[in-house]
Amino acid sequence: MVNYAIELRGHNPALYTAATHWLGVSYFHLFLY
């Protein structure tokens, strides 16, 4: 999974940023509720 993320970051930084942002928001909501 980590290797895939590194690969994705290398090939498509915009998508990687969107994915990490979405994960961060999801984690925040989990923590909030």
Short mmCIF file of N, CA and C in Angstrom, two decimals:
data_model
loop_
_atom_site.label_atom_id
_atom_site.label_comp_id
_atom_site.label_asym_id
_atom_site.label_seq_id
_atom_site.Cartn_x
_atom_site.Cartn_y
_atom_site.Cartn_z
N MET A 1 0.84 -1.20 0.00
CA MET A 1 0.00 0.00 0.00
C MET A 1 0.88 1.25 0.00
N VAL A 2 1.90 1.25 0.83
CA VAL A 2 2.81 2.41 0.89
C VAL A 2 3.57 2.54 -0.42
N ASN A 3 4.03 1.41 -0.96
CA ASN A 3 4.75 1.44 -2.24
C ASN A 3 3.86 1.99 -3.34
N TYR A 4 2.58 1.59 -3.32
CA TYR A 4 1.62 2.08 -4.31
C TYR A 4 1.46 3.59 -4.19
N ALA A 5 1.40 4.09 -2.96
CA ALA A 5 1.26 5.53 -2.73
C ALA A 5 2.47 6.29 -3.27
N ILE A 6 3.66 5.75 -3.04
CA ILE A 6 4.88 6.38 -3.52
C ILE A 6 4.88 6.39 -5.05
N GLU A 7 4.48 5.26 -5.64
CA GLU A 7 4.40 5.14 -7.09
C GLU A 7 3.40 6.16 -7.66
N LEU A 8 2.27 6.26 -6.99
CA LEU A 8 1.21 7.17 -7.43
C LEU A 8 1.68 8.62 -7.33
N ARG A 9 2.38 8.93 -6.24
CA ARG A 9 2.88 10.28 -6.05
C ARG A 9 3.85 10.66 -7.16
N GLY A 10 4.67 9.69 -7.56
CA GLY A 10 5.64 9.94 -8.61
C GLY A 10 4.99 10.20 -9.97
N HIS A 11 3.91 9.47 -10.25
CA HIS A 11 3.29 9.56 -11.57
C HIS A 11 2.17 10.59 -11.65
N ASN A 12 1.47 10.78 -10.55
CA ASN A 12 0.32 11.68 -10.59
C ASN A 12 0.19 12.42 -9.25
N PRO A 13 0.99 13.47 -9.06
CA PRO A 13 1.02 14.19 -7.78
C PRO A 13 -0.35 14.77 -7.40
N ALA A 14 -1.11 15.23 -8.40
CA ALA A 14 -2.42 15.83 -8.11
C ALA A 14 -3.37 14.80 -7.51
N LEU A 15 -3.38 13.61 -8.09
CA LEU A 15 -4.24 12.54 -7.60
C LEU A 15 -3.80 12.10 -6.21
N TYR A 16 -2.47 12.02 -6.02
CA TYR A 16 -1.93 11.64 -4.70
C TYR A 16 -2.37 12.66 -3.64
N THR A 17 -2.30 13.93 -3.98
CA THR A 17 -2.69 14.99 -3.04
C THR A 17 -4.18 14.88 -2.72
N ALA A 18 -4.99 14.64 -3.74
CA ALA A 18 -6.44 14.51 -3.54
C ALA A 18 -6.74 13.30 -2.65
N ALA A 19 -6.05 12.20 -2.87
CA ALA A 19 -6.27 10.98 -2.09
C ALA A 19 -5.88 11.19 -0.63
N THR A 20 -4.73 11.80 -0.39
CA THR A 20 -4.28 12.03 0.99
C THR A 20 -5.18 13.04 1.68
N HIS A 21 -5.66 14.03 0.93
CA HIS A 21 -6.58 15.02 1.49
C HIS A 21 -7.88 14.33 1.92
N TRP A 22 -8.39 13.46 1.05
CA TRP A 22 -9.63 12.74 1.34
C TRP A 22 -9.46 11.86 2.57
N LEU A 23 -8.32 11.18 2.65
CA LEU A 23 -8.04 10.33 3.82
C LEU A 23 -7.95 11.17 5.09
N GLY A 24 -7.32 12.33 4.98
CA GLY A 24 -7.19 13.21 6.13
C GLY A 24 -8.55 13.71 6.61
N VAL A 25 -9.40 14.09 5.67
CA VAL A 25 -10.74 14.56 6.03
C VAL A 25 -11.55 13.42 6.66
N SER A 26 -11.45 12.23 6.09
CA SER A 26 -12.17 11.07 6.62
C SER A 26 -11.71 10.77 8.04
N TYR A 27 -10.40 10.82 8.27
CA TYR A 27 -9.85 10.56 9.60
C TYR A 27 -10.33 11.61 10.58
N PHE A 28 -10.37 12.86 10.12
CA PHE A 28 -10.81 13.95 10.97
C PHE A 28 -12.27 13.75 11.39
N HIS A 29 -13.11 13.34 10.44
CA HIS A 29 -14.51 13.11 10.75
C HIS A 29 -14.69 11.92 11.69
N LEU A 30 -13.86 10.90 11.50
CA LEU A 30 -13.91 9.75 12.40
C LEU A 30 -13.56 10.18 13.82
N PHE A 31 -12.55 11.03 13.92
CA PHE A 31 -12.10 11.52 15.21
C PHE A 31 -13.16 12.43 15.84
N LEU A 32 -13.80 13.24 14.99
CA LEU A 32 -14.77 14.21 15.45
C LEU A 32 -16.02 13.52 16.01
N TYR A 33 -16.52 12.53 15.26
CA TYR A 33 -17.71 11.81 15.71
C TYR A 33 -17.26 10.58 16.48
#
